[in-house]
Short mmCIF file of C-alpha atoms in Angstrom, two decimals:
data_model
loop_
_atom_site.label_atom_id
_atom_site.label_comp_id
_atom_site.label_asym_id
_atom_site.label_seq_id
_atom_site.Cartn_x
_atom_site.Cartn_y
_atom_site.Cartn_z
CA UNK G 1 -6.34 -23.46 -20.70
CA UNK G 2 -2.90 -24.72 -21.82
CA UNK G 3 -2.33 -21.66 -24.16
CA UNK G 4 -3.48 -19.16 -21.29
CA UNK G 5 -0.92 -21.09 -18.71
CA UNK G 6 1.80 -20.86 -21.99
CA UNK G 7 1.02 -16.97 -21.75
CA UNK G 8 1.23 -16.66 -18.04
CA UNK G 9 4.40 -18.42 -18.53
CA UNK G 10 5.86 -15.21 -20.51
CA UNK G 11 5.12 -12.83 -17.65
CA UNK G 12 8.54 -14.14 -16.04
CA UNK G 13 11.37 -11.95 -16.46
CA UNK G 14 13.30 -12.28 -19.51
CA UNK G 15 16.36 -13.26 -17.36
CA UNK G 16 14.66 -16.00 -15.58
CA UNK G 17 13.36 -16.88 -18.87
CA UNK G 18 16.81 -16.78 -20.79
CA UNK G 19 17.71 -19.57 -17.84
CA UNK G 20 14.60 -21.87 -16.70
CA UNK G 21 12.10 -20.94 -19.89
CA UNK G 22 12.54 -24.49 -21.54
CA UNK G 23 12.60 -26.94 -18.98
CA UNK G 24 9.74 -24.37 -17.36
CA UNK G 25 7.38 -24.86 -20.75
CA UNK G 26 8.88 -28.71 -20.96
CA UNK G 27 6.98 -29.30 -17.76
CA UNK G 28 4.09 -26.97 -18.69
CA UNK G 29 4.02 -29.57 -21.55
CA UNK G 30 3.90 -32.16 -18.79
CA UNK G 31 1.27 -31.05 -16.08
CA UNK G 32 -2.48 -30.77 -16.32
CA UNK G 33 -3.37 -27.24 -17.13
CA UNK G 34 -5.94 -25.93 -15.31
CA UNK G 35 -7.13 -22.69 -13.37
CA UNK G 36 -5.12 -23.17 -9.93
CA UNK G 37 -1.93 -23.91 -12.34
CA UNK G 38 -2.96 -20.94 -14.28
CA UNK G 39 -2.93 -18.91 -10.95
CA UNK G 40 0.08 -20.63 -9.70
CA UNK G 41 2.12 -19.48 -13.02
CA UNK G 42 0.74 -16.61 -12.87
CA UNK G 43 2.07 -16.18 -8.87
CA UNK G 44 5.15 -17.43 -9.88
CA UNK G 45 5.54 -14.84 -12.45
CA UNK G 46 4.87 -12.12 -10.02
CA UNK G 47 7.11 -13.45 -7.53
CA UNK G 48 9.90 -13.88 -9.89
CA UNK G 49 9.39 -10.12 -11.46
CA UNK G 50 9.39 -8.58 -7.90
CA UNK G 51 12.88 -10.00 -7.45
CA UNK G 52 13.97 -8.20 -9.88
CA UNK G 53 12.59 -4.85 -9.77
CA UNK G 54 13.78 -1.92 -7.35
CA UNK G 55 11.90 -0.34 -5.29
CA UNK G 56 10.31 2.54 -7.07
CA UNK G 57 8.95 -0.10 -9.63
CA UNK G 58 7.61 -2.18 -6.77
CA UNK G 59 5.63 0.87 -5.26
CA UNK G 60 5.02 2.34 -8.57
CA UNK G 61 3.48 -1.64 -9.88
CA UNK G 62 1.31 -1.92 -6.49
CA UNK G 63 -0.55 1.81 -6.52
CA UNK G 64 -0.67 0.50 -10.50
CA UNK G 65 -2.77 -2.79 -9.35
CA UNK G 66 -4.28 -0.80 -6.03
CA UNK G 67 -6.20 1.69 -8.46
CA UNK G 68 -7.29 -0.77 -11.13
CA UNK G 69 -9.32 -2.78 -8.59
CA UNK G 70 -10.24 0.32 -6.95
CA UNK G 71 -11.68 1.22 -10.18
CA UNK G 72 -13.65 -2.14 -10.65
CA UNK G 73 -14.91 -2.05 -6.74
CA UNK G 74 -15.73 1.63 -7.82
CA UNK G 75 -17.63 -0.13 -10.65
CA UNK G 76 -19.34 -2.63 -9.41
CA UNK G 77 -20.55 -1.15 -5.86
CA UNK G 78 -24.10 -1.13 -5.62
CA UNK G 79 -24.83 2.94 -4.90
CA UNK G 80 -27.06 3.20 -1.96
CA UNK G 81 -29.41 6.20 -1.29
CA UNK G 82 -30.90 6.85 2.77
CA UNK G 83 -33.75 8.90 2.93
CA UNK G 84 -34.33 10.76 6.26
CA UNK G 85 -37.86 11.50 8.50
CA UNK G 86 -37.13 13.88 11.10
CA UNK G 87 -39.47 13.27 14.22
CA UNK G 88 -39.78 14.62 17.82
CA UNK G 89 -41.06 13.27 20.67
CA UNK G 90 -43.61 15.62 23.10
CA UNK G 91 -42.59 13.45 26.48
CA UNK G 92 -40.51 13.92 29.58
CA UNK G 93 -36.92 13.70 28.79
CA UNK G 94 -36.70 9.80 30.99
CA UNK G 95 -39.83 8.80 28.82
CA UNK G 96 -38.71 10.09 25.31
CA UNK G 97 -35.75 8.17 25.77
CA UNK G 98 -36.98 5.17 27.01
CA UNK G 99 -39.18 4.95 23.38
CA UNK G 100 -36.04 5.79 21.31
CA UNK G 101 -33.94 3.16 22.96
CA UNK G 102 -37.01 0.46 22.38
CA UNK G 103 -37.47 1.88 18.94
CA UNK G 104 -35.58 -0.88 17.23
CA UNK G 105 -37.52 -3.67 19.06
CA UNK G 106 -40.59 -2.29 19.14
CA UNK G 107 -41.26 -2.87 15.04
CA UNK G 108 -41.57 -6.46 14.88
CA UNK G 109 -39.75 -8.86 12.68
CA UNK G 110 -43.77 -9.74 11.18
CA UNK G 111 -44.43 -6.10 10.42
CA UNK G 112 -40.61 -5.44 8.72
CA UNK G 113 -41.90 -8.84 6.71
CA UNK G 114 -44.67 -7.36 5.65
CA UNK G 115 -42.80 -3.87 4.58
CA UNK G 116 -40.36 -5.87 2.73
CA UNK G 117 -43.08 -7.71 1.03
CA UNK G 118 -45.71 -4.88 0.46
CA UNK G 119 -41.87 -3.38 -1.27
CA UNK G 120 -40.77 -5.93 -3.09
CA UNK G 121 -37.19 -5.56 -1.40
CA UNK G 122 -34.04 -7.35 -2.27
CA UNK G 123 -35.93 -8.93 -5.63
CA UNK G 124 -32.22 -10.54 -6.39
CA UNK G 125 -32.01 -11.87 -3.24
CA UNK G 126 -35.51 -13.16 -2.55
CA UNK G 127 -35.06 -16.67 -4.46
CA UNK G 128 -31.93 -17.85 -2.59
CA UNK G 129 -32.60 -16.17 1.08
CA UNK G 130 -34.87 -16.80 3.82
CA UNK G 131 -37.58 -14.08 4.72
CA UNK G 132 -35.97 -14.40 7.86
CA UNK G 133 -32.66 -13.28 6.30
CA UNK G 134 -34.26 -10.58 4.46
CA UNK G 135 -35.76 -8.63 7.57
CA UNK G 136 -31.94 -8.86 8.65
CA UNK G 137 -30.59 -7.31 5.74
CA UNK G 138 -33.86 -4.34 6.04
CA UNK G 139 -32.83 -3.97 10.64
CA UNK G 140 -29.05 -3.56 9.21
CA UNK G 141 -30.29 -0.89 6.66
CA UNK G 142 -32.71 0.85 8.91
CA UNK G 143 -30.69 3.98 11.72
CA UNK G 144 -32.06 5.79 14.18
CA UNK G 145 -30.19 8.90 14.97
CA UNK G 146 -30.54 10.84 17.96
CA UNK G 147 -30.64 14.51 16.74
CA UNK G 148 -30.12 18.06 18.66
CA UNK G 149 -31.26 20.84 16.08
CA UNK G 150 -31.54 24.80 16.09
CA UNK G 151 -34.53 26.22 17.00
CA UNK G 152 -34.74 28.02 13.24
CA UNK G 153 -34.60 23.90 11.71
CA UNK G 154 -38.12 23.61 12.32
CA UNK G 155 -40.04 26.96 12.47
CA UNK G 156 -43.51 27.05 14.21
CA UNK G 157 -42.06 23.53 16.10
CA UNK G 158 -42.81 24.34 19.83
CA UNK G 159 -39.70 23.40 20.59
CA UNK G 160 -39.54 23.21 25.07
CA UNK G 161 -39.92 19.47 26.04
CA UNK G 162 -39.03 17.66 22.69
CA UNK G 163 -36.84 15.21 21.79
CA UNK G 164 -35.65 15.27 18.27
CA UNK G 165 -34.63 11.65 16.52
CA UNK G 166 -34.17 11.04 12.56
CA UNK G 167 -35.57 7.34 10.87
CA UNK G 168 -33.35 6.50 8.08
CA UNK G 169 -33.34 3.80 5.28
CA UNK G 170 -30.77 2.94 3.13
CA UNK G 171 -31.98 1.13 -0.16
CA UNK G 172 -30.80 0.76 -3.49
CA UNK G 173 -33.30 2.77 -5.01
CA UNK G 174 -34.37 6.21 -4.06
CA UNK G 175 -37.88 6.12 -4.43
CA UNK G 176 -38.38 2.65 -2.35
CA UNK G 177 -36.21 4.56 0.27
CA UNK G 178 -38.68 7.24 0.41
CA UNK G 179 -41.97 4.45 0.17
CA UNK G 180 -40.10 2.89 3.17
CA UNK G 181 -38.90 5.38 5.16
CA UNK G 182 -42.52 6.71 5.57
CA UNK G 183 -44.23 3.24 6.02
CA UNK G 184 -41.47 2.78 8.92
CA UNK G 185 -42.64 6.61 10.63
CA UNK G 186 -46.48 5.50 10.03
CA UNK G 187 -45.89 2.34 12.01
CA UNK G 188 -43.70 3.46 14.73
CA UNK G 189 -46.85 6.37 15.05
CA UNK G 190 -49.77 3.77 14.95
CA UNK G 191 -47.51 1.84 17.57
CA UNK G 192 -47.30 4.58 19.68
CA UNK G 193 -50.76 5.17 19.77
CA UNK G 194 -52.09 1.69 20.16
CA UNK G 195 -49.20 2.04 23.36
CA UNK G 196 -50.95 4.91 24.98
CA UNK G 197 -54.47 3.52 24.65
CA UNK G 198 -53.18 0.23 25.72
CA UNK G 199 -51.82 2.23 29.07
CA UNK G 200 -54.28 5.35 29.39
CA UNK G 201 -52.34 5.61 32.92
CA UNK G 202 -49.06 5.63 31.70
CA UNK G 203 -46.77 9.05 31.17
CA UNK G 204 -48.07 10.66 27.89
CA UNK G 205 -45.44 10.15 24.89
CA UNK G 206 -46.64 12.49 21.43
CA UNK G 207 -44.42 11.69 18.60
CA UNK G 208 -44.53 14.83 16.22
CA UNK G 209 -43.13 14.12 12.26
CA UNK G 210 -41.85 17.09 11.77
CA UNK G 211 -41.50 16.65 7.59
CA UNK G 212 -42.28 14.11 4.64
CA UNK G 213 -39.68 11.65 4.24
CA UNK G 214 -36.62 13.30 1.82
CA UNK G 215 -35.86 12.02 -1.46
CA UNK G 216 -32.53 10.79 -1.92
CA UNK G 217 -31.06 12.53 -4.61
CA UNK G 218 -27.63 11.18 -4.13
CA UNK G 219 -26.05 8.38 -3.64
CA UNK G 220 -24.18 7.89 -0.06
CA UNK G 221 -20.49 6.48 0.88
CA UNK G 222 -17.72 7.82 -1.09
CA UNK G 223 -17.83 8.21 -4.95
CA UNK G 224 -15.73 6.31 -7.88
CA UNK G 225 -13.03 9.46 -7.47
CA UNK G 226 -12.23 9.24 -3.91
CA UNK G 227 -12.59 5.26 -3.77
CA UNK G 228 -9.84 5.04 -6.87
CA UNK G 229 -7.64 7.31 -5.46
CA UNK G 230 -7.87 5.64 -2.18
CA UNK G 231 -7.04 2.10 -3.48
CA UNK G 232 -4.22 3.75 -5.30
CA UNK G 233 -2.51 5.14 -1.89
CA UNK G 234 -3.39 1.79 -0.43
CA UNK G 235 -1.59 0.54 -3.40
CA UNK G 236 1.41 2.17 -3.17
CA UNK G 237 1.87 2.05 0.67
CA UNK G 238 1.64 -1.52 0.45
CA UNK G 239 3.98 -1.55 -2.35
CA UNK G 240 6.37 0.35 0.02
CA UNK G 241 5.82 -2.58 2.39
CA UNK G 242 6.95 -5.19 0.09
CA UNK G 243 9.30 -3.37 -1.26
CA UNK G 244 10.92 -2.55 2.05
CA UNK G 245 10.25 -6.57 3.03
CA UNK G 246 12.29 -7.30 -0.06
CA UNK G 247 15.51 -5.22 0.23
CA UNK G 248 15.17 -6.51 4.23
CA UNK G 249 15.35 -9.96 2.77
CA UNK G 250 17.42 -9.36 -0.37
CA UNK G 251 20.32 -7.60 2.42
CA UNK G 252 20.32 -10.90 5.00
CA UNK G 253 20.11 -12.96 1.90
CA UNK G 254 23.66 -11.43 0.85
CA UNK G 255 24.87 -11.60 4.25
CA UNK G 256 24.36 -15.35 5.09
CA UNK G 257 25.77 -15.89 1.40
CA UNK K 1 0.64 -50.55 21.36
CA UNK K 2 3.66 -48.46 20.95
CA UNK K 3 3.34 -45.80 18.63
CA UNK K 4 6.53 -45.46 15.72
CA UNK K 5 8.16 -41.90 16.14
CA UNK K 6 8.95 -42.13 11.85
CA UNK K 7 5.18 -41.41 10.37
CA UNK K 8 4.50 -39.11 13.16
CA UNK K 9 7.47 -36.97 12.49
CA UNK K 10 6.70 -36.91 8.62
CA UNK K 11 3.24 -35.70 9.51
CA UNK K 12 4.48 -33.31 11.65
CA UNK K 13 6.87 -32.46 9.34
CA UNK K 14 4.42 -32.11 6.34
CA UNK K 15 2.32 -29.75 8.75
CA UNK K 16 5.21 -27.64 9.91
CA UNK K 17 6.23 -27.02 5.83
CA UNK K 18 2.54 -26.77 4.75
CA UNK K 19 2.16 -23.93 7.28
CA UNK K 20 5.32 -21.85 6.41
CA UNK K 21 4.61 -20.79 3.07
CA UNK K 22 8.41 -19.54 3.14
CA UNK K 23 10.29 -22.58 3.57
CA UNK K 24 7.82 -25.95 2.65
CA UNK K 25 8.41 -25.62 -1.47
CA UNK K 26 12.55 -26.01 -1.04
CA UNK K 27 12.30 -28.25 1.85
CA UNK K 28 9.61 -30.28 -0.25
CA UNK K 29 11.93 -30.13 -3.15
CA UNK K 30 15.18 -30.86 -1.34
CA UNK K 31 13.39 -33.75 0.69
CA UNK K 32 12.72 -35.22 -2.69
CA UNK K 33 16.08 -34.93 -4.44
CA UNK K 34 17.32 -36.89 -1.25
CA UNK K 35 16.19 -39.53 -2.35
CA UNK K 36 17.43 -39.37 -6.01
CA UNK K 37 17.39 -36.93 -9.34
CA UNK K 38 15.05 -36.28 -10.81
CA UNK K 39 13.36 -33.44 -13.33
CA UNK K 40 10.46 -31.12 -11.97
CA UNK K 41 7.46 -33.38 -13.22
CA UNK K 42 8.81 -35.97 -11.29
CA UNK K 43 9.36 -33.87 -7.97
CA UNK K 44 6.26 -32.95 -8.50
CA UNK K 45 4.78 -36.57 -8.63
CA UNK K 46 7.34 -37.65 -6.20
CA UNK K 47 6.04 -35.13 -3.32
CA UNK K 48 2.69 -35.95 -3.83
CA UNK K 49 3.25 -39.18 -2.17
CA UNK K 50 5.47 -38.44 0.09
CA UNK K 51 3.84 -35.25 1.28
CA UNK K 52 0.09 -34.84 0.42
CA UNK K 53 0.55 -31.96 -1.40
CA UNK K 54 0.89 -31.18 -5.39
CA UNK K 55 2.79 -28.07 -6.30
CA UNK K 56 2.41 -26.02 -9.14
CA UNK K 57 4.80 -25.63 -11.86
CA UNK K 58 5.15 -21.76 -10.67
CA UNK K 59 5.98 -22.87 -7.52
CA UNK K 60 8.17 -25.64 -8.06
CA UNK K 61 10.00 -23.75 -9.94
CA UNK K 62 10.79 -20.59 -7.38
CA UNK K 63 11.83 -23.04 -5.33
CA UNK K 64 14.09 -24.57 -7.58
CA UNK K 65 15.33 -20.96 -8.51
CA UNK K 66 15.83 -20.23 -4.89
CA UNK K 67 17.99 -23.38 -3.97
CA UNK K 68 19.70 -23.12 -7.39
CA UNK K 69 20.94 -19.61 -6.29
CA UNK K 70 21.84 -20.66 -2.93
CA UNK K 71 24.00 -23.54 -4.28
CA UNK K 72 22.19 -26.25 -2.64
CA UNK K 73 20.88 -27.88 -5.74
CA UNK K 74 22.58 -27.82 -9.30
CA UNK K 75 21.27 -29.15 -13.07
CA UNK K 76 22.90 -32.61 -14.30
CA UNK K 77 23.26 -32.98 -17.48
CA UNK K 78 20.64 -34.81 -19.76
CA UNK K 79 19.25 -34.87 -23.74
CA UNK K 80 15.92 -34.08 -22.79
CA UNK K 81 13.90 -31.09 -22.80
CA UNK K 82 13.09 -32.05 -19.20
CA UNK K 83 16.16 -30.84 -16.73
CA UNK K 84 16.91 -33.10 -14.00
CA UNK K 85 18.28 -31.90 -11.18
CA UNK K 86 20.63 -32.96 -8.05
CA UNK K 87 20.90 -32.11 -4.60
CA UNK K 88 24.31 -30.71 -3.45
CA UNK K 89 26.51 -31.82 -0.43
CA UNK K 90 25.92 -27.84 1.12
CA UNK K 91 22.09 -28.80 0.07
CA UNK K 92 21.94 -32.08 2.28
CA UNK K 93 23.67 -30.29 5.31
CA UNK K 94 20.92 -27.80 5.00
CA UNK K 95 17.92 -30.27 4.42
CA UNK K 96 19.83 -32.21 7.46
CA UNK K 97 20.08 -28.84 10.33
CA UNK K 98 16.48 -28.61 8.94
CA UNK K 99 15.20 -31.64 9.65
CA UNK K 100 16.87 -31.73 13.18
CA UNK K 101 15.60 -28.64 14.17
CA UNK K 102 11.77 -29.84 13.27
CA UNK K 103 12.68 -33.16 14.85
CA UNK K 104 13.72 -31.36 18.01
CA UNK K 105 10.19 -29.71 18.01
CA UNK K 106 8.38 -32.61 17.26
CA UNK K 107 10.34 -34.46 20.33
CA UNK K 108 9.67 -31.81 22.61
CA UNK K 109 5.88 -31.50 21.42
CA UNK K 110 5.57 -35.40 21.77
CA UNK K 111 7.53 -35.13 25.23
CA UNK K 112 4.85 -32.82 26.43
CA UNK K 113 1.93 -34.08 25.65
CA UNK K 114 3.13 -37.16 27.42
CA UNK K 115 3.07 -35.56 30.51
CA UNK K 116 -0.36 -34.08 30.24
#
């Protein structure tokens, strides 16, 4: 650790250096080396450079550091794939809503246990968190979507008096997506069912999946390109902001001296 | 019991400094010269048990960069490797308007909470 700190030391500039470098590595000598010295050098360093760069180097430095952990984000971001089951509901308009809004309540916390299990979901994640925290993570990775297709989207659908809605799952893996996605329709289908018989009386709700669940092919969210480029224009606009801090500072600096 | 206005205003102090990552380093620094020179392991060492907190050598020295360039500390001269330094007469007027002004605040603070 005391040659890394010794190295971090070099990262001042070489005018600081030409000034403070030997008393600096006489008390480098001196402390304990360790990590939050390491980091505290290596602040110092920073610090000390940005004082004497302009302004273009400042921006030009920060889109510089902006796209390299960009890049490594980019790189270790765990893709995600949703796959999609479209479904209508054959109901009164009042009725098909009512089962959409209780759609997310209506699949217990048990039966998402189950899924999770029967799935094998979140292996890296099962030692260290609850099965409680598990059906969390699956709710959070589970949408409903409220759709309003074209008539030519589903040919041979008889389309008055339906309500269209879209399950999605986001996983990891595309094929589990797909395994889930449709366990997720079957139970929401079986639920509905068991509902009717439970209440012959009740207004008659017909839930209609319209296809198989789709196979991811893709990942989702933004890919490696735009997420690098984006942490380099983050970068450099807060680059500009430092920079812009500094001259601020470096101009009532001069004036009070 | 009546409670002594000296360790409350150093803890107030310390917090005030810990909290404004701008001016606690020099104020730490300058607060220690006060007392006597000394070279940056001892600051270190010496605001430690004054103040609670241990610096790092990177930020030790900006600070003594900073206050160097301002003129309110200056290098004495010595045969070791290890540079003491001393606190200027424009340094202890500064560390002085400082310390008033967090006194001030501490007083007022104090005041208040008296009549609450």
């Amino acid at each position: 650790m005391k040659s890394i700190v010794r190295i971090l030391a070099r990262l001042y500039p070489a005018s600081w250096r030409a000034r403070y470098g030997a008393e600096f590595d006489a008390l480098l000598e001196d402390v304990q080396p360790s990590t939050r010295q390491a980091l505290d050098v290596f602040l110092g360093a920073m610090s000390m450079q940005m004082t004497t760069w302009n302004f273009g180097k400042i921006i030009i430095a920060s889109a510089v550091a902006g796209l390299a952990l960009a890049s490594i984000g980019a790189f270790l971001k765990p893709a995600e794939y949703v796959s999609s089951t479209p479904i209508a509901i054959e109901a009164s308009p009042a009725a098909a809503q009512s089962v959409i809004d209780n759609l997310p309540g209506s699949l217990s916390r048990e039966e998402l246990g189950h899924i999770s299990q029967l799935n094998n979901l979140y292996p890296g994640e099962r030692g260290h968190e609850s099965t409680d925290e598990l059906v969390t993570k699956m709710e959070k990775a589970i949408v409903i979507q409220v759709d309003h297709p074209k008539p030519f989207d589903y040919p041979g659908v008889p389309w008055s008096g339906l309500t269209f809605f879209t399950i999605h799952f986001k996983y990891s893996d595309p094929k589990i997506a797909q395994q889930v996605d449709g366990q997720l329709v079957g139970l929401l289908v079986s639920k509905n069912l068991e509902a009717q018989e439970a209440a012959p009386g009740g207004p008659p709700v017909r839930i209609h999946v319209l296809d198989s669940p789709t196979f991811p092919v893709k990942p989702t969210g933004p890919g490696s390109v735009l997420l690098t480029a984006s942490g380099a224009i983050a970068g450099a606009l807060l680059g500009l902001l430092i920079a812009t801090m500094l001259r601020l500072s470096r101009t009532r600096s001069a004036k009070a001296g | 019991m009546k409670k002594c206005l000296t360790p409350n205003l150093l803890r107030h102090t310390v917090y005030y400094v810990n909290s404004n990552s701008y001016l606690s380093p020099p104020l730490l620094v300058l607060s220690s010269l006060a007392e006597g020179d000394k070279h940056g392991y001892a600051m270190m060492d010496d605001i430690e048990h004054f103040a609670g907190v241990r610096l790092g050598a990177g930020t030790l020295y900006g600070a003594i960069t900073r206050l160097e360039q301002h003129g309110w500390i200056r290098p004495i001269d010595s045969q070791d490797r290890r540079q003491p330094y001393t606190i200027t007469g424009a340094g202890r007027e500064y560390l002085r308007d400082q310390l008033g002004e967090l006194e001030r605040l501490v007083r007022t603070g104090q005041r208040r909470l008296k009549h609450t």
